[in-house]
mmCIF file of C-alpha atoms (C1' of nucleotides) in Angstrom:
data_model
loop_
_atom_site.group_PDB
_atom_site.id
_atom_site.type_symbol
_atom_site.label_atom_id
_atom_site.label_comp_id
_atom_site.label_asym_id
_atom_site.label_seq_id
_atom_site.Cartn_x
_atom_site.Cartn_y
_atom_site.Cartn_z
ATOM 1 C CA MET A 1186 94.980 74.039 83.111
ATOM 2 C CA ASN A 1187 97.325 75.624 80.841
ATOM 3 C CA ASN A 1188 100.925 76.758 81.893
ATOM 4 C CA GLU A 1189 100.171 80.610 81.593
ATOM 5 C CA LYS A 1190 97.480 80.220 83.936
ATOM 6 C CA ILE A 1191 99.625 77.963 86.676
ATOM 7 C CA SER A 1192 102.187 80.934 86.148
ATOM 8 C CA LEU A 1193 100.085 83.353 87.319
ATOM 9 C CA LEU A 1194 98.608 81.650 90.356
ATOM 10 C CA ILE A 1195 102.026 81.009 91.292
ATOM 11 C CA ASP A 1196 103.091 84.556 91.084
ATOM 12 C CA ARG A 1197 99.951 85.756 92.783
ATOM 13 C CA TYR A 1198 100.472 83.561 95.482
ATOM 14 C CA MET A 1199 104.068 83.866 95.721
ATOM 15 C CA LYS A 1200 103.553 87.736 95.818
ATOM 16 C CA VAL A 1201 100.667 87.595 98.616
ATOM 17 C CA SER A 1202 102.245 85.214 100.659
ATOM 18 C CA PHE A 1203 105.521 86.927 101.061
ATOM 19 C CA TYR A 1204 103.415 90.228 101.805
ATOM 20 C CA VAL A 1205 101.197 89.033 104.414
ATOM 21 C CA ASN A 1206 103.796 86.999 106.145
ATOM 22 C CA LYS A 1207 106.051 90.025 106.255
ATOM 23 C CA MET A 1208 103.531 92.259 107.437
ATOM 24 C CA GLY A 1209 102.417 89.815 109.629
ATOM 25 C CA GLU A 1210 105.857 89.674 111.141
ATOM 26 C CA LEU A 1211 106.074 93.718 111.500
ATOM 27 C CA LEU A 1212 102.412 93.757 112.922
ATOM 28 C CA ILE A 1213 103.615 90.852 115.657
ATOM 29 C CA LYS A 1214 107.409 92.615 116.404
ATOM 30 C CA ASP A 1215 105.014 96.000 116.906
ATOM 31 C CA GLN A 1216 102.962 94.015 119.666
ATOM 32 C CA ILE A 1217 105.688 92.097 121.282
ATOM 33 C CA CYS A 1218 108.198 94.077 123.717
ATOM 34 C CA ASP A 1219 111.800 95.092 122.825
ATOM 35 C CA VAL A 1220 113.209 92.318 124.622
ATOM 36 C CA LEU A 1221 111.872 89.268 122.336
ATOM 37 C CA THR A 1222 111.986 88.800 118.847
ATOM 38 C CA ASN A 1223 109.520 87.216 116.783
ATOM 39 C CA GLU A 1224 111.070 83.703 116.842
ATOM 40 C CA GLN A 1225 111.394 84.102 120.840
ATOM 41 C CA TYR A 1226 107.966 84.723 121.405
ATOM 42 C CA TYR A 1227 106.923 81.592 119.063
ATOM 43 C CA THR A 1228 108.943 79.921 121.172
ATOM 44 C CA LEU A 1229 107.716 80.818 124.588
ATOM 45 C CA ARG A 1230 104.214 80.553 122.854
ATOM 46 C CA PHE A 1231 105.043 76.784 121.986
ATOM 47 C CA ILE A 1232 106.538 76.129 125.472
ATOM 48 C CA ALA A 1233 103.324 77.426 127.150
ATOM 49 C CA GLN A 1234 100.968 75.324 125.239
ATOM 50 C CA GLN A 1235 102.687 72.276 125.964
ATOM 51 C CA GLY A 1236 102.911 72.686 129.306
ATOM 52 C CA LEU A 1237 105.780 71.121 130.024
ATOM 53 C CA CYS A 1238 108.257 70.736 126.905
ATOM 54 C CA THR A 1239 111.525 69.378 125.704
ATOM 55 C CA SER A 1240 113.986 70.871 123.348
ATOM 56 C CA THR A 1241 113.359 67.688 121.001
ATOM 57 C CA GLU A 1242 109.915 68.654 120.748
ATOM 58 C CA ILE A 1243 110.884 72.449 119.917
ATOM 59 C CA SER A 1244 113.186 70.923 117.585
ATOM 60 C CA GLU A 1245 110.356 68.445 115.687
ATOM 61 C CA ALA A 1246 107.394 71.169 116.284
ATOM 62 C CA PHE A 1247 109.464 73.971 114.436
ATOM 63 C CA TYR A 1248 111.873 71.660 112.081
ATOM 64 C CA ILE A 1249 115.011 73.064 113.388
ATOM 65 C CA ASN A 1250 118.061 70.933 114.734
ATOM 66 C CA LYS A 1251 118.643 70.514 118.333
ATOM 67 C CA SER A 1252 121.453 72.801 118.600
ATOM 68 C CA ALA A 1253 119.605 75.959 117.102
ATOM 69 C CA VAL A 1254 117.217 74.628 119.980
ATOM 70 C CA THR A 1255 119.872 75.081 122.368
ATOM 71 C CA SER A 1256 120.878 78.468 121.272
ATOM 72 C CA ASN A 1257 117.451 79.712 121.386
ATOM 73 C CA ILE A 1258 116.329 78.275 124.725
ATOM 74 C CA ASN A 1259 119.945 79.768 125.620
ATOM 75 C CA ARG A 1260 118.954 83.394 124.757
ATOM 76 C CA LEU A 1261 114.936 82.866 126.929
ATOM 77 C CA GLU A 1262 116.954 81.890 129.523
ATOM 78 C CA GLY A 1263 119.596 84.513 129.865
ATOM 79 C CA LYS A 1264 116.313 86.911 130.126
ATOM 80 C CA GLY A 1265 115.266 84.928 132.489
ATOM 81 C CA LEU A 1266 111.616 84.282 130.979
ATOM 82 C CA ILE A 1267 112.050 80.247 130.892
ATOM 83 C CA GLU A 1268 113.730 77.700 133.163
ATOM 84 C CA ARG A 1269 115.196 74.197 132.783
ATOM 85 C CA GLN A 1270 114.447 71.311 134.794
ATOM 86 C CA GLN A 1271 116.320 68.134 134.703
ATOM 87 C CA ASP A 1272 113.979 65.133 134.547
ATOM 88 C CA ARG A 1273 114.178 62.985 137.570
ATOM 89 C CA SER A 1274 113.409 59.636 136.273
ATOM 90 C CA ASP A 1275 115.602 60.718 133.011
ATOM 91 C CA ARG A 1276 118.391 62.818 133.489
ATOM 92 C CA ARG A 1277 119.268 63.274 129.610
ATOM 93 C CA VAL A 1278 115.937 65.037 129.444
ATOM 94 C CA PHE A 1279 115.402 69.029 130.557
ATOM 95 C CA HIS A 1280 111.771 70.227 130.925
ATOM 96 C CA LEU A 1281 111.231 73.997 129.736
ATOM 97 C CA LYS A 1282 108.842 75.897 131.189
ATOM 98 C CA LEU A 1283 108.091 79.527 131.295
ATOM 99 C CA SER A 1284 109.390 81.561 134.587
ATOM 100 C CA LYS A 1285 106.571 83.987 135.992
ATOM 101 C CA GLU A 1286 107.873 86.850 134.497
ATOM 102 C CA GLY A 1287 107.991 84.788 130.862
ATOM 103 C CA ALA A 1288 104.486 83.939 131.848
ATOM 104 C CA GLU A 1289 103.325 87.680 132.535
ATOM 105 C CA LEU A 1290 104.885 88.904 129.283
ATOM 106 C CA LEU A 1291 103.517 86.384 127.167
ATOM 107 C CA ARG A 1292 99.896 86.796 128.507
ATOM 108 C CA GLU A 1293 100.613 90.599 127.599
ATOM 109 C CA THR A 1294 101.587 89.986 124.852
ATOM 110 C CA GLU A 1295 98.875 87.159 123.564
ATOM 111 C CA HIS A 1296 96.175 90.174 124.680
ATOM 112 C CA LYS A 1297 97.544 92.580 122.362
ATOM 113 C CA ILE A 1298 97.934 89.985 119.305
ATOM 114 C CA HIS A 1299 94.445 89.089 120.315
ATOM 115 C CA LYS A 1300 92.918 92.845 119.700
ATOM 116 C CA LEU A 1301 95.108 93.281 116.859
ATOM 117 C CA VAL A 1302 93.455 90.022 115.057
ATOM 118 C CA GLU A 1303 90.039 91.178 116.133
ATOM 119 C CA SER A 1304 90.687 94.235 114.525
ATOM 120 C CA ILE A 1305 91.784 93.087 111.391
ATOM 121 C CA MET A 1306 89.127 90.121 111.280
ATOM 122 C CA THR A 1307 85.815 92.507 111.123
ATOM 123 C CA ASN A 1308 86.691 93.146 107.809
ATOM 124 C CA PHE A 1309 85.615 89.572 106.934
ATOM 125 C CA GLU A 1310 82.591 87.209 107.353
ATOM 126 C CA TYR A 1311 83.009 84.461 109.344
ATOM 127 C CA GLU A 1312 82.079 82.172 106.988
ATOM 128 C CA GLU A 1313 85.068 83.760 104.655
ATOM 129 C CA ILE A 1314 87.729 82.962 107.410
ATOM 130 C CA VAL A 1315 86.341 79.592 108.077
ATOM 131 C CA ARG A 1316 86.420 79.061 104.101
ATOM 132 C CA PHE A 1317 90.197 80.457 103.757
ATOM 133 C CA LEU A 1318 91.367 78.022 106.415
ATOM 134 C CA ASP A 1319 89.785 74.926 105.338
ATOM 135 C CA THR A 1320 91.719 75.710 102.107
ATOM 136 C CA TYR A 1321 94.776 76.478 103.665
ATOM 137 C CA GLU A 1322 94.670 73.442 106.071
ATOM 138 C CA LYS A 1323 94.164 71.299 103.066
ATOM 139 C CA LEU A 1324 97.480 72.440 101.407
ATOM 140 C CA SER A 1325 99.202 71.531 105.076
ATOM 141 C CA GLN A 1326 97.666 68.165 104.688
ATOM 142 C CA ILE A 1327 98.673 67.755 100.996
ATOM 143 C CA PHE A 1328 101.891 69.177 102.183
ATOM 144 C CA ILE A 1329 101.993 66.456 105.091
ATOM 145 C CA GLN A 1330 101.629 63.272 102.470
ATOM 146 C CA MET A 1331 104.040 64.755 100.133
ATOM 147 C CA LYS A 1332 106.631 64.272 102.985
ATOM 148 C CA ASN A 1333 105.289 60.995 104.179
ATOM 149 C CA GLY A 1334 105.588 59.684 100.514
ATOM 150 C CA LYS A 1335 109.113 60.973 100.239
ATOM 151 C CA GLN A 1336 109.966 59.523 103.247
ATOM 152 C CA GLU A 1337 108.556 55.985 102.379
ATOM 153 C CA GLU A 1338 110.877 56.311 99.234
ATOM 154 C CA MET A 1339 114.089 55.893 101.405
ATOM 155 C CA MET B 16 82.368 87.119 117.524
ATOM 156 C CA ASN B 17 83.467 86.132 121.374
ATOM 157 C CA ASN B 18 87.411 85.848 122.266
ATOM 158 C CA GLU B 19 87.270 82.235 122.880
ATOM 159 C CA LYS B 20 86.328 81.851 118.915
ATOM 160 C CA ILE B 21 89.122 84.603 117.998
ATOM 161 C CA SER B 22 91.741 82.750 119.962
ATOM 162 C CA LEU B 23 90.834 79.199 117.937
ATOM 163 C CA LEU B 24 91.003 81.025 114.798
ATOM 164 C CA ILE B 25 94.356 82.927 115.846
ATOM 165 C CA ASP B 26 95.916 79.326 116.825
ATOM 166 C CA ARG B 27 94.598 77.767 113.138
ATOM 167 C CA TYR B 28 95.991 80.621 111.790
ATOM 168 C CA MET B 29 99.295 80.763 113.183
ATOM 169 C CA LYS B 30 99.504 77.078 113.025
ATOM 170 C CA VAL B 31 98.910 76.138 109.602
ATOM 171 C CA SER B 32 100.679 79.200 108.276
ATOM 172 C CA PHE B 33 103.843 78.781 109.800
ATOM 173 C CA TYR B 34 103.592 74.972 108.525
ATOM 174 C CA VAL B 35 102.730 75.761 105.094
ATOM 175 C CA ASN B 36 105.380 78.226 104.744
ATOM 176 C CA LYS B 37 108.043 76.380 106.402
ATOM 177 C CA MET B 38 107.059 73.451 104.255
ATOM 178 C CA GLY B 39 107.019 75.832 101.005
ATOM 179 C CA GLU B 40 110.300 76.903 102.132
ATOM 180 C CA LEU B 41 111.900 73.584 101.870
ATOM 181 C CA LEU B 42 110.155 72.249 98.768
ATOM 182 C CA ILE B 43 111.493 75.065 97.140
ATOM 183 C CA LYS B 44 114.819 74.636 98.876
ATOM 184 C CA ASP B 45 114.668 70.955 97.275
ATOM 185 C CA GLN B 46 114.103 72.528 93.586
ATOM 186 C CA ILE B 47 116.685 74.703 93.787
ATOM 187 C CA CYS B 48 120.177 73.936 93.278
ATOM 188 C CA ASP B 49 123.054 73.978 96.134
ATOM 189 C CA VAL B 50 124.232 77.387 95.023
ATOM 190 C CA LEU B 51 121.284 79.359 96.156
ATOM 191 C CA THR B 52 119.475 80.024 99.189
ATOM 192 C CA ASN B 53 115.797 80.480 98.927
ATOM 193 C CA GLU B 54 116.191 84.488 100.050
ATOM 194 C CA GLN B 55 118.884 84.440 96.973
ATOM 195 C CA TYR B 56 116.240 82.806 94.776
ATOM 196 C CA TYR B 57 113.581 85.724 95.716
ATOM 197 C CA THR B 58 116.112 88.504 94.796
ATOM 198 C CA LEU B 59 116.925 86.668 91.201
ATOM 199 C CA ARG B 60 113.205 86.508 90.373
ATOM 200 C CA PHE B 61 112.729 90.108 91.726
ATOM 201 C CA ILE B 62 115.286 91.470 89.299
ATOM 202 C CA ALA B 63 114.188 89.484 86.721
ATOM 203 C CA GLN B 64 110.633 90.159 86.841
ATOM 204 C CA GLN B 65 111.445 94.051 87.005
ATOM 205 C CA GLY B 66 114.147 93.935 83.523
ATOM 206 C CA LEU B 67 116.339 96.568 85.083
ATOM 207 C CA CYS B 68 116.416 97.200 89.135
ATOM 208 C CA THR B 69 118.311 99.150 91.572
ATOM 209 C CA SER B 70 119.106 98.286 95.161
ATOM 210 C CA THR B 71 116.420 100.809 96.390
ATOM 211 C CA GLU B 72 114.041 98.935 94.579
ATOM 212 C CA ILE B 73 114.652 96.111 96.188
ATOM 213 C CA SER B 74 115.013 97.349 99.786
ATOM 214 C CA GLU B 75 111.514 98.786 99.313
ATOM 215 C CA ALA B 76 110.117 95.486 97.913
ATOM 216 C CA PHE B 77 111.326 93.394 100.091
ATOM 217 C CA TYR B 78 111.166 95.586 103.471
ATOM 218 C CA ILE B 79 114.552 95.583 104.308
ATOM 219 C CA ASN B 80 117.439 98.015 104.771
ATOM 220 C CA LYS B 81 119.515 98.859 101.516
ATOM 221 C CA SER B 82 122.589 97.625 103.534
ATOM 222 C CA ALA B 83 121.237 94.368 103.649
ATOM 223 C CA VAL B 84 120.552 94.408 99.678
ATOM 224 C CA THR B 85 124.108 94.971 99.664
ATOM 225 C CA SER B 86 125.615 92.183 101.471
ATOM 226 C CA ASN B 87 122.767 89.616 99.230
ATOM 227 C CA ILE B 88 123.463 91.010 96.218
ATOM 228 C CA ASN B 89 127.119 91.255 96.623
ATOM 229 C CA ARG B 90 126.661 87.001 97.499
ATOM 230 C CA LEU B 91 124.935 87.030 94.321
ATOM 231 C CA GLU B 92 127.288 89.215 92.325
ATOM 232 C CA GLY B 93 130.347 86.843 93.908
ATOM 233 C CA LYS B 94 128.487 83.784 92.573
ATOM 234 C CA GLY B 95 128.811 85.465 88.809
ATOM 235 C CA LEU B 96 125.102 85.268 88.862
ATOM 236 C CA ILE B 97 124.199 89.307 88.615
ATOM 237 C CA GLU B 98 125.793 92.285 87.359
ATOM 238 C CA ARG B 99 125.945 95.920 88.322
ATOM 239 C CA GLN B 100 125.623 98.681 85.925
ATOM 240 C CA GLN B 101 126.322 102.452 86.488
ATOM 241 C CA ASP B 102 123.825 104.325 85.483
ATOM 242 C CA ARG B 103 125.352 107.009 82.956
ATOM 243 C CA SER B 104 122.947 109.918 83.332
ATOM 244 C CA ASP B 105 122.889 109.427 87.542
ATOM 245 C CA ARG B 106 126.326 107.986 88.782
ATOM 246 C CA ARG B 107 124.883 107.058 91.951
ATOM 247 C CA VAL B 108 122.579 104.719 90.491
ATOM 248 C CA PHE B 109 123.746 100.787 89.785
ATOM 249 C CA HIS B 110 121.512 98.754 87.696
ATOM 250 C CA LEU B 111 121.039 94.958 88.631
ATOM 251 C CA LYS B 112 120.808 92.438 85.820
ATOM 252 C CA LEU B 113 121.117 88.612 85.530
ATOM 253 C CA SER B 114 124.225 87.556 84.206
ATOM 254 C CA LYS B 115 123.848 84.732 81.577
ATOM 255 C CA GLU B 116 124.484 82.250 84.094
ATOM 256 C CA GLY B 117 121.821 83.786 86.381
ATOM 257 C CA ALA B 118 119.480 83.817 83.847
ATOM 258 C CA GLU B 119 120.134 80.313 82.631
ATOM 259 C CA LEU B 120 119.795 78.914 86.756
ATOM 260 C CA LEU B 121 116.401 81.138 87.178
ATOM 261 C CA ARG B 122 114.833 79.443 83.711
ATOM 262 C CA GLU B 123 115.620 75.827 85.264
ATOM 263 C CA THR B 124 114.396 76.585 88.541
ATOM 264 C CA GLU B 125 111.469 78.240 87.625
ATOM 265 C CA HIS B 126 110.720 75.371 85.656
ATOM 266 C CA LYS B 127 110.915 72.929 88.615
ATOM 267 C CA ILE B 128 109.058 75.232 90.942
ATOM 268 C CA HIS B 129 106.276 75.664 88.239
ATOM 269 C CA LYS B 130 106.105 71.302 87.768
ATOM 270 C CA LEU B 131 106.078 71.325 91.685
ATOM 271 C CA VAL B 132 103.036 73.535 91.864
ATOM 272 C CA GLU B 133 101.163 72.245 89.005
ATOM 273 C CA SER B 134 101.368 68.584 90.793
ATOM 274 C CA ILE B 135 100.002 70.417 94.013
ATOM 275 C CA MET B 136 96.987 72.224 92.467
ATOM 276 C CA THR B 137 95.306 69.235 90.674
ATOM 277 C CA ASN B 138 94.368 68.738 94.736
ATOM 278 C CA PHE B 139 92.330 71.534 94.425
ATOM 279 C CA GLU B 140 89.007 72.805 92.077
ATOM 280 C CA TYR B 141 90.523 75.925 90.047
ATOM 281 C CA GLU B 142 87.652 77.771 91.941
ATOM 282 C CA GLU B 143 88.692 77.055 95.537
ATOM 283 C CA ILE B 144 92.530 78.133 94.399
ATOM 284 C CA VAL B 145 90.753 81.545 93.300
ATOM 285 C CA ARG B 146 88.489 81.727 96.133
ATOM 286 C CA PHE B 147 91.433 81.325 98.359
ATOM 287 C CA LEU B 148 93.741 83.779 96.660
ATOM 288 C CA ASP B 149 90.990 86.682 97.153
ATOM 289 C CA THR B 150 90.529 85.999 100.732
ATOM 290 C CA TYR B 151 94.563 86.468 100.900
ATOM 291 C CA GLU B 152 94.815 89.297 98.786
ATOM 292 C CA LYS B 153 92.106 91.330 100.615
ATOM 293 C CA LEU B 154 93.820 90.393 103.965
ATOM 294 C CA SER B 155 96.947 91.815 102.164
ATOM 295 C CA GLN B 156 95.093 95.021 100.860
ATOM 296 C CA ILE B 157 94.079 95.569 104.655
ATOM 297 C CA PHE B 158 97.705 95.236 105.816
ATOM 298 C CA ILE B 159 98.276 97.995 103.290
ATOM 299 C CA GLN B 160 95.409 100.328 104.962
ATOM 300 C CA MET B 161 96.733 99.763 108.428
ATOM 301 C CA LYS B 162 100.035 100.915 107.079
ATOM 302 C CA ASN B 163 99.121 103.689 105.314
ATOM 303 C CA GLY B 164 96.754 104.837 108.383
ATOM 304 C CA LYS B 165 99.734 104.652 110.496
ATOM 305 C CA GLN B 166 101.964 106.364 108.437
ATOM 306 C CA GLU B 167 99.346 109.218 108.108
ATOM 307 C CA GLU B 168 99.561 109.853 112.051
ATOM 308 C CA MET B 169 103.073 110.496 111.672
ATOM 309 C "C1'" DA C 959 128.765 43.898 129.907
ATOM 310 C "C1'" DC C 960 129.105 45.975 125.510
ATOM 311 C "C1'" DA C 961 127.076 48.186 121.865
ATOM 312 C "C1'" DT C 962 123.900 51.510 120.342
ATOM 313 C "C1'" DA C 963 120.209 54.600 120.907
ATOM 314 C "C1'" DT C 964 118.828 59.179 123.028
ATOM 315 C "C1'" DA C 965 118.676 63.886 124.925
ATOM 316 C "C1'" DG C 966 121.023 67.712 124.563
ATOM 317 C "C1'" DT C 967 125.310 70.823 124.458
ATOM 318 C "C1'" DT C 968 129.655 73.181 122.159
ATOM 319 C "C1'" DA C 969 132.205 74.906 118.736
ATOM 320 C "C1'" DA C 970 132.939 76.595 114.472
ATOM 321 C "C1'" DG C 971 130.922 78.689 109.976
ATOM 322 C "C1'" DT C 972 126.914 81.036 107.150
ATOM 323 C "C1'" DG C 973 123.573 83.854 105.757
ATOM 324 C "C1'" DA C 974 120.119 87.786 106.400
ATOM 325 C "C1'" DT C 975 119.626 91.294 109.038
ATOM 326 C "C1'" DT C 976 120.011 96.503 111.588
ATOM 327 C "C1'" DG C 977 121.593 100.593 112.824
ATOM 328 C "C1'" DA C 978 124.992 104.148 112.883
ATOM 329 C "C1'" DA C 979 128.844 106.536 110.242
ATOM 330 C "C1'" DC C 980 130.484 107.524 105.697
ATOM 331 C "C1'" DT C 981 131.522 108.720 100.140
ATOM 332 C "C1'" DA C 982 130.094 110.107 95.991
ATOM 333 C "C1'" DA C 983 126.788 112.418 93.042
ATOM 334 C "C1'" DT C 984 122.466 115.314 92.336
ATOM 335 C "C1'" DT C 985 119.208 118.731 93.645
ATOM 336 C "C1'" DT C 986 117.459 122.541 96.347
ATOM 337 C "C1'" DT C 987 117.829 126.808 98.536
ATOM 338 C "C1'" DT C 988 119.505 130.984 99.221
ATOM 339 C "C1'" DA D 374 127.544 130.166 91.968
ATOM 340 C "C1'" DA D 375 128.146 128.383 96.512
ATOM 341 C "C1'" DA D 376 126.017 126.131 100.483
ATOM 342 C "C1'" DA D 377 122.703 123.263 101.969
ATOM 343 C "C1'" DA D 378 119.944 119.130 102.373
ATOM 344 C "C1'" DT D 379 118.826 115.107 100.073
ATOM 345 C "C1'" DT D 380 119.522 110.349 97.664
ATOM 346 C "C1'" DA D 381 121.910 105.898 96.385
ATOM 347 C "C1'" DG D 382 124.837 102.722 97.367
ATOM 348 C "C1'" DT D 383 128.968 100.614 100.911
ATOM 349 C "C1'" DT D 384 131.283 99.960 105.233
ATOM 350 C "C1'" DC D 385 131.345 98.319 109.779
ATOM 351 C "C1'" DA D 386 130.002 95.929 114.049
ATOM 352 C "C1'" DA D 387 127.103 93.665 116.194
ATOM 353 C "C1'" DT D 388 123.061 90.290 116.691
ATOM 354 C "C1'" DC D 389 120.060 86.217 115.662
ATOM 355 C "C1'" DA D 390 118.711 81.916 113.811
ATOM 356 C "C1'" DC D 391 120.337 78.526 111.344
ATOM 357 C "C1'" DT D 392 123.540 74.064 109.894
ATOM 358 C "C1'" DT D 393 126.867 70.470 110.711
ATOM 359 C "C1'" DA D 394 129.721 67.598 113.284
ATOM 360 C "C1'" DA D 395 131.805 66.206 117.105
ATOM 361 C "C1'" DC D 396 130.979 65.797 121.751
ATOM 362 C "C1'" DT D 397 129.118 64.147 126.984
ATOM 363 C "C1'" DA D 398 126.171 62.011 129.721
ATOM 364 C "C1'" DT D 399 122.581 58.734 130.178
ATOM 365 C "C1'" DA D 400 119.576 54.763 128.879
ATOM 366 C "C1'" DT D 401 118.093 50.913 126.555
ATOM 367 C "C1'" DG D 402 118.598 46.704 123.988
ATOM 368 C "C1'" DT D 403 120.750 41.963 123.334
#
DNA sequence: ACATATAGTTAAGTGATTGAACTAATTTTT
DNA sequence: AAAAATTAGTTCAATCACTTAACTATATGT
């Protein structure tokens, strides 16, 4: 493929991914209650999916430093949405879980977002969505391989 | 489509888009010189594409407040990468353009990113890329319509 | 027992953002 | 032509999310 063609694809991708992400964030912001930021919603979501979960796991899943996790979960704990529970057998570890309020808030938010996505999805054939996600996940796999390749250099 | 199926697609989409964006950001960060953040690179890129460009245009394109633009361009001007030029016929307006250093830095960065994307693209058929972008852009169009619909309510 | 590794926190600093109040310049209305 | 409204951009105070480096406390390996 020639350079011109590649540049055009780069422009298309950067433009559309920027716009879709931005709009996605704004739509989610509209759905979630004012007490949560989008990042905080993602964190709640992750903790709930893990069941029990530690700071280190969040740090690795979100590719951020553990100190960033500490401040994020401090904010969530301050709002009474999550709780820390010290592990008995290894007292360095703190397990995170949603409080009753956190779980309820997440449940409501998930419901709203589900409805929103449902309405968007009516514009697509199921096959088109799946094909799109397949390519997207293939790209994701390539990134994983690139990262592994890079780590082996070290 | 049933709820279960929708939830699965939501999970797939959120997971893959988060990961791809994150990795994309990290790869770009690797390419751009240490003096630039990713946001600053995007801003430089936009100013260059516009030729002449104002704060208000950046604000609208990036969906951020004008006060955020002011601080962003202050940082770029502080590094000597862009210049402000007051419009003669409307003295409220300041035109932004890349300085010689800014243009050179952007040129180098674009080249590196072009090489990177080229290497990633070898993993895909051209048709697969285009099909992916078509669906992505369709989603983007839907967001635009939703936004317009919402504005008409007001 | 001593050295090393791990889990998490603290502290200082930065970048990106919002919102409200503001200045200066331009346009519209009366 | 004067007054009112709009527009372009800035300033200020606050918040969030993040980084890096230094730290505490606990656990593990030799």
